[in-house]
Coordinates of C-alpha atoms in Angstrom, one line a residue:
X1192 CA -10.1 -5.0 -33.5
X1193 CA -6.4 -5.8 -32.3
X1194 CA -6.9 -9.2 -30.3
X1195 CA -4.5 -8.6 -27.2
X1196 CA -5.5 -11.2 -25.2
X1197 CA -3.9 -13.6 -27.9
X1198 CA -2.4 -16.5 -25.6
X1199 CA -5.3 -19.2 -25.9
X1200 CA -3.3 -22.1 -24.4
X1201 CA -2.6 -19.9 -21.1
X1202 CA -5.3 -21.6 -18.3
X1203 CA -6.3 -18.2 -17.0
X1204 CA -7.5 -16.8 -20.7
X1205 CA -10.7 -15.8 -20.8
X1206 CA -11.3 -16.3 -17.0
X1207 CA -11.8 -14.2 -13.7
X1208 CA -8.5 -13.9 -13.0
X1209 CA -7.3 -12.7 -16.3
X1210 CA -9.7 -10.2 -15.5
X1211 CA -8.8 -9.6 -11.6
X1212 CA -5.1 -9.0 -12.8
X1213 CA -6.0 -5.9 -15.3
X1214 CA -3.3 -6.5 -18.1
X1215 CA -3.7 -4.3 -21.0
X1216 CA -2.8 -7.2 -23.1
X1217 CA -1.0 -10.9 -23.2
X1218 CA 2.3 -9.5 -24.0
X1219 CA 2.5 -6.9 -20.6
X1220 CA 1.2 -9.8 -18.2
X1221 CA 4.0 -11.6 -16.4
X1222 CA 2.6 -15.6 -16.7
X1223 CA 2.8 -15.3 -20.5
X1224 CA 6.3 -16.7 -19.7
X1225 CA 5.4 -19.0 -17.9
X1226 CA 4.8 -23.3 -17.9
X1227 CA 1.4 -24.2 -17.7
X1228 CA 1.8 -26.2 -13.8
X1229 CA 3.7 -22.5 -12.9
X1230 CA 0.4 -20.5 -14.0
X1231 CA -1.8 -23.0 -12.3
X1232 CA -0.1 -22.5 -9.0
X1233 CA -0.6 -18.5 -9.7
X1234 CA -4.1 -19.1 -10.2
X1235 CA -4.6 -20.6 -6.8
X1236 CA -2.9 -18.1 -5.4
X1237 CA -5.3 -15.5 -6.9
X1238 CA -8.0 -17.4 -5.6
X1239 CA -7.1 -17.4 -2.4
X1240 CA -6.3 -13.5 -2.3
X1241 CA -9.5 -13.2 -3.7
X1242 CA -10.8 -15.2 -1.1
X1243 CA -9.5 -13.0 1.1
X1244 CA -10.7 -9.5 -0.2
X1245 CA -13.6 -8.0 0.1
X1246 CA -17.1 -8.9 -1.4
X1247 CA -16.3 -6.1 -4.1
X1248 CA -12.4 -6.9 -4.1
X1249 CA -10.7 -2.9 -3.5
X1250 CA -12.5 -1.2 -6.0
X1251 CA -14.9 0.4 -3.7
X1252 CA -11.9 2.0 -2.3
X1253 CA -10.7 3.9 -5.3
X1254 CA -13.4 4.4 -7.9
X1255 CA -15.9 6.7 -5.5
X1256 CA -15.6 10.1 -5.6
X1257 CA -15.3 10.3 -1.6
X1258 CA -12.6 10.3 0.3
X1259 CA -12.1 7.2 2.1
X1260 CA -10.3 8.6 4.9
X1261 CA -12.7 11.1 6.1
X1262 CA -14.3 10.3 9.3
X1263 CA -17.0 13.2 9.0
X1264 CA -20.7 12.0 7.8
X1265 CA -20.0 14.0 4.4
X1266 CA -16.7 13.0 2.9
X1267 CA -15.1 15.4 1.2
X1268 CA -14.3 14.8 -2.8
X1269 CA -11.4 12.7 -3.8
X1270 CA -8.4 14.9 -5.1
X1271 CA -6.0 11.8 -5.6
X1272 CA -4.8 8.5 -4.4
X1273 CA -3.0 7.2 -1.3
X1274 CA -1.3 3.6 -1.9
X1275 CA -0.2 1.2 0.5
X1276 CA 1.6 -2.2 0.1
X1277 CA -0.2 -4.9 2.4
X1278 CA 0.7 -8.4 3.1
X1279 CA -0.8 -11.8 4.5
X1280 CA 1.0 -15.1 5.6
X1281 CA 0.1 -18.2 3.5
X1282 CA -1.2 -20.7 6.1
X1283 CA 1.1 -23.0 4.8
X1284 CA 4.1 -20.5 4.5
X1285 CA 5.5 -22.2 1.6
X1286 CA 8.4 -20.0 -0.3
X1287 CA 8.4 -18.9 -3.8
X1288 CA 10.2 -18.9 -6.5
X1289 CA 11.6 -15.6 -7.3
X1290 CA 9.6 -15.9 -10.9
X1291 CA 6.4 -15.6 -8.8
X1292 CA 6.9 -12.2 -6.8
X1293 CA 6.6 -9.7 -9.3
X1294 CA 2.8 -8.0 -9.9
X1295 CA 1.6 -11.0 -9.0
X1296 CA 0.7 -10.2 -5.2
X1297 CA 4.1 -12.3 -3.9
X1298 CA 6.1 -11.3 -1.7
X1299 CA 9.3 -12.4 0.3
X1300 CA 8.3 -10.6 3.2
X1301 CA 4.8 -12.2 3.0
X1302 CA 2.8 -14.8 2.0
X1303 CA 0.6 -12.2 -0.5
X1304 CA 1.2 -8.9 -1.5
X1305 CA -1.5 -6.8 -2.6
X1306 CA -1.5 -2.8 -3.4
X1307 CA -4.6 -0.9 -1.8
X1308 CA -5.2 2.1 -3.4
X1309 CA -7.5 4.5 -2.0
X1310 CA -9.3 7.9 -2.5
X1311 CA -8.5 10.7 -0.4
X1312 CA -8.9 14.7 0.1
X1313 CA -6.7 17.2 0.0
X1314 CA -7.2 17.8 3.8
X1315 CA -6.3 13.8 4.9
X1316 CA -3.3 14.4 2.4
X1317 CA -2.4 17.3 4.5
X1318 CA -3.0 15.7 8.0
X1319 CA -1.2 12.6 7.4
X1320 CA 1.6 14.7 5.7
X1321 CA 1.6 16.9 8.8
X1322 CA 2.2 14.2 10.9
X1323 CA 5.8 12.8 9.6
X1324 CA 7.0 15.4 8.8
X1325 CA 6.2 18.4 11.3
X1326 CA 7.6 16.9 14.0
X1327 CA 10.6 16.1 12.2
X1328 CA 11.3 19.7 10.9
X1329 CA 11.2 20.5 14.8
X1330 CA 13.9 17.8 14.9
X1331 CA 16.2 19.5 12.3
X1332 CA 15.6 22.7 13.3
X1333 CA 16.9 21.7 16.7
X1334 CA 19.9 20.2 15.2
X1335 CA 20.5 22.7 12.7
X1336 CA 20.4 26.2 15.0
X1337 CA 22.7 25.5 17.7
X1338 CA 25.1 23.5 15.0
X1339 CA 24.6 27.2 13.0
X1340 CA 25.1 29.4 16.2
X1341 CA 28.2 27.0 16.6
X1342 CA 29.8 27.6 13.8
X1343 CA 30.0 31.5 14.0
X1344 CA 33.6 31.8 15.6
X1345 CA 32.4 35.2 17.8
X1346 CA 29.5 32.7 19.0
X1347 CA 31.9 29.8 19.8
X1348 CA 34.3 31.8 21.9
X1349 CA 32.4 33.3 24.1
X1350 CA 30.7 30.2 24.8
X1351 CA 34.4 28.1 24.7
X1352 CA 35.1 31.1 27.8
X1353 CA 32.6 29.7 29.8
X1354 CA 34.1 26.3 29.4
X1355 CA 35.4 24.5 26.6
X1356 CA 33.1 21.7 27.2
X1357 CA 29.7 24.2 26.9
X1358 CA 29.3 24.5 23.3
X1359 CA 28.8 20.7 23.1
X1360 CA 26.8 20.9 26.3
X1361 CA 24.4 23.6 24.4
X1362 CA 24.1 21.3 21.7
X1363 CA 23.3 18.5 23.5
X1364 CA 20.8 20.2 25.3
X1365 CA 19.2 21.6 21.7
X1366 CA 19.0 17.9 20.6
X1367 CA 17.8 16.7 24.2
X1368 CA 15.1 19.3 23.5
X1369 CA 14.4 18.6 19.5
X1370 CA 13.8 14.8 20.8
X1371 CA 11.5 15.8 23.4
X1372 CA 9.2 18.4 21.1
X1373 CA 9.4 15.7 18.4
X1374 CA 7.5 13.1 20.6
X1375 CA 5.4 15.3 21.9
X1376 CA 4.3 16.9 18.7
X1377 CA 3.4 13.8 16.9
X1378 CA 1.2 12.8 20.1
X1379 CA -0.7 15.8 19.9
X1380 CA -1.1 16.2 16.0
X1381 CA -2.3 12.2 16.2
X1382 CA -4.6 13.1 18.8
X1383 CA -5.9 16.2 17.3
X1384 CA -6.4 15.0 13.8
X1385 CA -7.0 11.7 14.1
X1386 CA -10.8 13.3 14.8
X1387 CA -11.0 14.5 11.4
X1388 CA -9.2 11.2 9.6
X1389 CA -8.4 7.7 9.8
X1390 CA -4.8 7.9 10.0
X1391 CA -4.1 4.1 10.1
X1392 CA -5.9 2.4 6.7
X1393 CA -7.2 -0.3 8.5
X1394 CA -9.2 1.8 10.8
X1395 CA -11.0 2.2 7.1
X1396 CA -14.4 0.6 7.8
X1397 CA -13.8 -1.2 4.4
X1398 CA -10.6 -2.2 5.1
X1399 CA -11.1 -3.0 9.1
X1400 CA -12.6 -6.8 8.4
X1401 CA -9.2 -7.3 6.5
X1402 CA -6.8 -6.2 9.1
X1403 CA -8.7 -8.5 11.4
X1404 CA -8.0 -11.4 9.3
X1405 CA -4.5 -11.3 9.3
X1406 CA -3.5 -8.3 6.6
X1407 CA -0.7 -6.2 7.4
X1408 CA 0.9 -3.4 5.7
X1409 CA 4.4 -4.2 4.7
X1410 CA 6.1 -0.9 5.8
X1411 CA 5.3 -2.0 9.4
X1412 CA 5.4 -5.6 9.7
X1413 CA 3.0 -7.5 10.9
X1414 CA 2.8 -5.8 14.5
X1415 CA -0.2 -4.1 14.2
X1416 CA 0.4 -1.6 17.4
X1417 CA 4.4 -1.0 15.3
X1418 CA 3.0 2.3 14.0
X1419 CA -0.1 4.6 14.5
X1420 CA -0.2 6.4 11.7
X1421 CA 0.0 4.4 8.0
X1422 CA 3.0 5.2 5.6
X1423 CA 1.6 6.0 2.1
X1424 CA 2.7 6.8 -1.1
X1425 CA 0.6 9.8 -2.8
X1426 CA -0.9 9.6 -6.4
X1427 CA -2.3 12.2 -8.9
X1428 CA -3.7 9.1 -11.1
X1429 CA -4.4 5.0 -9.7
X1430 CA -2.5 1.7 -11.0
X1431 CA -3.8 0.2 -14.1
X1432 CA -2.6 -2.8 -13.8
X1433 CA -1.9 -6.2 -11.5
X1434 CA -4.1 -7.9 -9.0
X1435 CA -6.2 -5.1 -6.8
X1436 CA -6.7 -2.5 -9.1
X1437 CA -9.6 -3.5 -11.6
X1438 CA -12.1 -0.7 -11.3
X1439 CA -15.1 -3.3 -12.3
X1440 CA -16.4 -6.1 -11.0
X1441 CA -15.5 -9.2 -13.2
X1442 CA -17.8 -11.0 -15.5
X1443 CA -20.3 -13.2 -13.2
X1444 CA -20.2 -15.9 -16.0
X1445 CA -16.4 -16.8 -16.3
X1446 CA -15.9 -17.6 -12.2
X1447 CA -16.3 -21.5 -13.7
X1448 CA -13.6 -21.2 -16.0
X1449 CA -11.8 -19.4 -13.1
X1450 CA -12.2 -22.6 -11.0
X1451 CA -11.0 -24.7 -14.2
X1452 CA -7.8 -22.7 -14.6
X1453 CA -6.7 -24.4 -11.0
X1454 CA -8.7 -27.7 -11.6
X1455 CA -6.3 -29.2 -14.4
X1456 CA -9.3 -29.4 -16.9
X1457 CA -7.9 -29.4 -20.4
X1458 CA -9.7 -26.0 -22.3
X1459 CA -9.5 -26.1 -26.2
X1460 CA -7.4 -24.0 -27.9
X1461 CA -9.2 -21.8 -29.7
X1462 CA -8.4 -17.9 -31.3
X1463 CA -10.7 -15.8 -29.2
X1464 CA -11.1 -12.1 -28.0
X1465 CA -11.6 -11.3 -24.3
X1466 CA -13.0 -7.9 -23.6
X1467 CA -11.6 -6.2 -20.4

């Protein structure tokens, strides 16, 4: 068998976090590049994102079969994935080096960075679509019929008759209105469905202990009353790889050498397959 995980002198082979990153092999993972005092920062980092997660990291959230976002006592089957990019100040705020914000879980707009992936129905697919973008067609159509009626040069004299000023008065009073129903729209459909789905993720029972201790989604910075309704990317299939997306729990054993990779302890170097 092929031995991908070749790099023996990197302080993380072989450990937890190896595993906690889910690289398909040495070559693909980002700190092969690196110096040895660079990966041991990286490694503390990890740890303290992992600190931070849940007791079974995010995997509960994308390797059921439910949908996570349902709110009804029987989920409904997952159809796909919903991902969104959250973030956490460090404690002591110190920057990084551009080297270290790749799929590491750094990020300039936060301390961490960490993609949570989730499960979710075709129905909380269609609510949450529903939401952004219903009361924006209302919006556009608004805009777009009196611009329309406008432009049709029988239209626009009789109206110019009236007054020369009362086309742009009729569009203004379309837009006035579009603005209005687009407010009002989004209300209702966030009241309405927000009975059938969790339409912020950190309203997510799993997720709602991590929102409380500081994560934020990056899309809305870290206000948590910014936005109602979460901004997610949809998925047919989950992320393979980087920190977050591991659909097992690590091997128990290996959390020492997980500790060592930080602690400065010299490991032999040694030709050795890890299986992931």
């Amino acid at each position: 068998m092929d031995n991908k995980f070749y790099n023996t002198q990197c302080e993380l082979n072989g450990t937890r976090l190896c595993q906690e990153l889910n690289m398909s092999s040495c070559g693909d993972c980002p700190l092969s590049g690196m110096k040895g005092y660079e990966r041991k920062r990286i490694a503390a980092d990890i740890l303290a994102i992992l600190d931070m997660m849940p007791e079974n990291g995010m995997r509960d959230l994308f390797t059921g079969d439910k949908c996570v976002f349902c709110k009804n006592d029987e989920p409904n089957d997952k159809t796909g994935y919903a991902l969104s990019d959250i973030g956490h100040m460090r404690p002591e705020g110190e920057e990084r080096p551009k080297l270290f914000k790749s799929l590491l879980g750094l990020s300039s707009r936060a301390g961490y960075m960490l993609p949570a992936q989730m499960g979710i129905c075709s129905r909380c697919k269609r609510n949450l679509n529903m939401i952004g973008s219903l009361p924006l067609l209302i919006l556009c159509i608004f805009i777009a019929v009196p611009v329309l009626l406008i432009g049709v040069k029988d239209i626009r004299e009789s109206l110019a008759a009236v007054s020369s000023f009362f086309p742009f008065a009729i569009f203004l009073i379309s837009v006035a209105i579009g603005v209005a129903l687009y407010f009002v729209s989004k209300k209702l459909l966030i009241r309405h469905l927000s009975k059938q789905t969790y339409l912020n993720i950190f309203d997510i029972p799993r997720l709602k202990a991590m929102g409380e201790d500081g994560w934020f989604e990056l899309s809305k910075g870290r206000d948590p009353d910014t936005y109602v309704v979460s901004k997610l990317l949809f998925m047919k299939k989950p992320l393979k790889s980087g920190l977050g997306t591991r659909p097992t729990a690590p091997i128990d054993d290996l959390m020492k050498k997980a500790d060592e990779a930080i602690s400065g302890e010299e490991r032999p170097v040694e030709t050795q397959t890890v299986e992931q």
